[in-house]
Amino acid sequence: MAQVAPRQRVSEQEYLEGERTTEVRHEFVGGETYAMVGASDRHGLMALNLATALHPHVRGTDCQLFMADMKLRVEVAGEVAFYYPDLLLSCDPQDRETYFRQRPCLIVEVLSEATARIDRREKLYAYTQIPSLQEYLLLAQDRIEAELHRREGETWTTLRFTEGAVPCTCLNLDIPLATIYEDVPLRDAGSRA
């Protein structure tokens, strides 16, 4: 009978040092690292469209917008995790570590078949523990659909959008879904993403 070798746990510092020199990005959860997979053309176009729409509203403010390569550090139940959100907006001038942010007001993930469960469960739980976070936006890439998790006082509500615009509380603006999905080759309703 084959035996599986136990995964080697690494410290937070070892992870951060390793990420500076590796060619493959990794997320870090509870001392274990997980290699990131590549993104589809739709994923890249949607993230770029949204970043392009938000960027003019960030200029001249305390906000900083990052696309894909800035790590987010979260601590949940005493465990540290680092994720690479597709978009991260931090408007806290004290949130300026060189390689990660900790106090975002907006996080965006573009869903894929491989990541949807993690984005909707593990990351939703972890992200909603961040006191500064106002909104967590999940975007389908096979159809026009946005799922917005929004903090309202001490509770979170979920809104779904298939038309119109998605609100961005951090920047006090609405982002048209047509802008996010512009030039994105959507699949037919009957095909898989």
XYZ file of C-alpha atoms in Angstrom:
193
model
C 0.000 0.000 0.000
C 1.410 3.394 -1.004
C 1.963 5.988 1.670
C 1.468 9.677 1.118
C 4.279 11.871 2.379
C 3.070 14.503 4.850
C 3.081 18.070 3.560
C 5.831 20.175 5.009
C 4.552 23.186 6.908
C 6.328 26.489 6.387
C 6.349 29.600 8.521
C 4.818 32.884 7.441
C 8.302 34.355 7.014
C 9.493 31.379 4.929
C 6.429 31.726 2.719
C 6.975 35.460 2.153
C 10.664 34.943 1.371
C 9.857 32.101 -1.019
C 7.245 34.134 -2.882
C 9.861 36.791 -3.684
C 11.980 34.328 -5.654
C 9.587 31.767 -7.107
C 8.189 31.883 -10.631
C 4.948 30.246 -9.482
C 2.677 32.136 -7.094
C 1.309 30.294 -4.067
C -1.458 30.949 -1.605
C -0.694 30.134 2.036
C -3.224 28.722 4.492
C -2.339 27.486 7.958
C 1.313 26.798 7.169
C 0.715 25.041 3.842
C 1.242 26.456 0.350
C -0.941 25.923 -2.707
C 0.270 26.683 -6.235
C -1.883 29.059 -8.271
C -3.162 27.971 -11.674
C -3.284 30.113 -14.804
C -6.325 32.157 -15.756
C -8.523 32.067 -18.865
C -8.789 34.876 -21.401
C -12.220 35.794 -20.017
C -10.826 35.966 -16.497
C -8.038 38.313 -17.567
C -10.310 40.537 -19.652
C -12.862 40.922 -16.861
C -10.235 41.754 -14.229
C -8.606 44.262 -16.585
C -11.956 45.853 -17.502
C -12.853 46.313 -13.847
C -9.410 47.630 -12.887
C -9.527 50.066 -15.814
C -12.964 51.297 -14.719
C -11.910 51.748 -11.087
C -8.449 53.241 -11.630
C -9.529 56.810 -12.578
C -11.521 57.000 -9.318
C -8.480 55.955 -7.274
C -6.136 58.645 -8.587
C -5.485 61.414 -6.084
C -6.997 59.474 -3.159
C -5.558 57.398 -0.320
C -6.746 54.291 -2.177
C -4.492 51.797 -3.941
C -5.820 49.285 -6.478
C -4.001 46.036 -7.198
C -4.686 43.417 -9.838
C -3.707 39.772 -9.203
C -0.172 40.153 -7.826
C -0.680 41.767 -4.411
C -1.123 39.332 -1.560
C -3.836 39.758 1.061
C -2.936 38.708 4.621
C -5.815 37.524 6.784
C -5.930 35.930 10.205
C -8.869 33.696 11.066
C -9.176 31.628 14.246
C -5.490 32.143 15.004
C -4.343 30.900 11.579
C -2.645 33.173 9.045
C -3.477 32.955 5.355
C -2.247 34.798 2.287
C -4.402 34.958 -0.837
C -3.971 36.614 -4.226
C -7.344 38.260 -4.979
C -8.027 39.155 -8.601
C -8.535 42.765 -7.513
C -7.872 44.358 -4.159
C -8.671 47.947 -3.190
C -7.195 49.364 0.010
C -8.015 52.916 1.070
C -6.254 52.861 4.441
C -3.040 54.954 4.264
C -1.594 52.822 7.098
C -2.014 49.634 5.041
C 1.260 49.827 3.104
C 3.350 46.686 3.583
C 5.607 46.095 0.587
C 4.326 42.634 -0.365
C 0.810 42.422 1.064
C -2.219 44.345 2.287
C -4.345 43.632 5.374
C -7.132 46.236 5.377
C -8.891 46.301 1.997
C -12.333 47.778 1.505
C -13.069 45.844 -1.728
C -11.980 42.387 -2.896
C -12.925 40.908 -6.270
C -12.617 37.301 -7.419
C -13.473 36.088 -10.928
C -15.007 32.645 -10.530
C -13.858 29.577 -12.414
C -14.928 25.980 -12.194
C -11.719 25.214 -10.291
C -11.979 28.077 -7.770
C -15.702 28.803 -7.281
C -16.119 26.566 -4.233
C -13.066 28.035 -2.480
C -14.086 31.596 -3.399
C -17.642 31.075 -2.104
C -16.744 29.234 1.100
C -13.183 29.460 2.407
C -12.411 32.917 1.053
C -15.888 34.296 1.802
C -15.480 33.237 5.425
C -11.914 34.568 5.673
C -12.600 37.833 3.871
C -15.713 38.696 5.864
C -13.603 38.535 9.042
C -11.600 41.579 7.823
C -12.985 44.608 9.727
C -12.172 47.093 6.928
C -13.827 45.068 4.154
C -17.043 46.621 2.851
C -17.638 44.470 -0.235
C -16.599 41.132 -1.691
C -17.527 40.818 -5.366
C -17.671 37.476 -7.191
C -17.959 37.555 -10.986
C -19.111 34.653 -13.168
C -17.042 34.344 -16.311
C -19.412 32.246 -18.424
C -22.396 34.601 -18.144
C -23.134 38.140 -16.990
C -23.639 37.722 -13.256
C -22.191 39.457 -10.225
C -22.627 38.280 -6.643
C -21.947 41.084 -4.183
C -21.425 40.372 -0.497
C -21.834 43.673 1.316
C -21.310 44.619 4.941
C -24.299 46.361 6.469
C -23.384 47.203 10.042
C -22.481 43.935 11.748
C -24.119 41.662 9.164
C -23.457 40.691 5.572
C -26.025 40.647 2.793
C -25.758 39.121 -0.665
C -27.011 40.820 -3.816
C -27.056 39.340 -7.335
C -26.841 41.403 -10.499
C -27.438 40.236 -14.069
C -28.007 43.700 -15.511
C -27.445 47.324 -14.598
C -24.537 48.294 -12.379
C -22.758 46.987 -9.300
C -22.200 49.482 -6.463
C -18.711 50.104 -5.107
C -19.114 51.703 -1.672
C -15.377 52.356 -1.193
C -15.291 54.732 -4.134
C -18.940 55.795 -4.006
C -19.692 54.734 -7.579
C -21.596 52.216 -9.641
C -19.801 50.022 -12.180
C -21.927 48.951 -15.156
C -21.893 45.218 -15.795
C -21.552 46.105 -19.485
C -18.169 47.660 -18.642
C -16.966 44.618 -16.673
C -18.022 42.207 -19.442
C -17.012 44.384 -22.408
C -15.354 42.285 -25.150
C -15.528 39.141 -22.990
C -16.375 36.067 -25.089
C -19.200 34.540 -23.065
C -20.114 30.891 -23.530
C -23.563 29.749 -24.579
C -25.820 28.948 -21.628
C -25.594 25.216 -22.430
C -21.804 24.934 -22.541
C -19.341 24.600 -19.678
C -17.001 27.413 -18.649
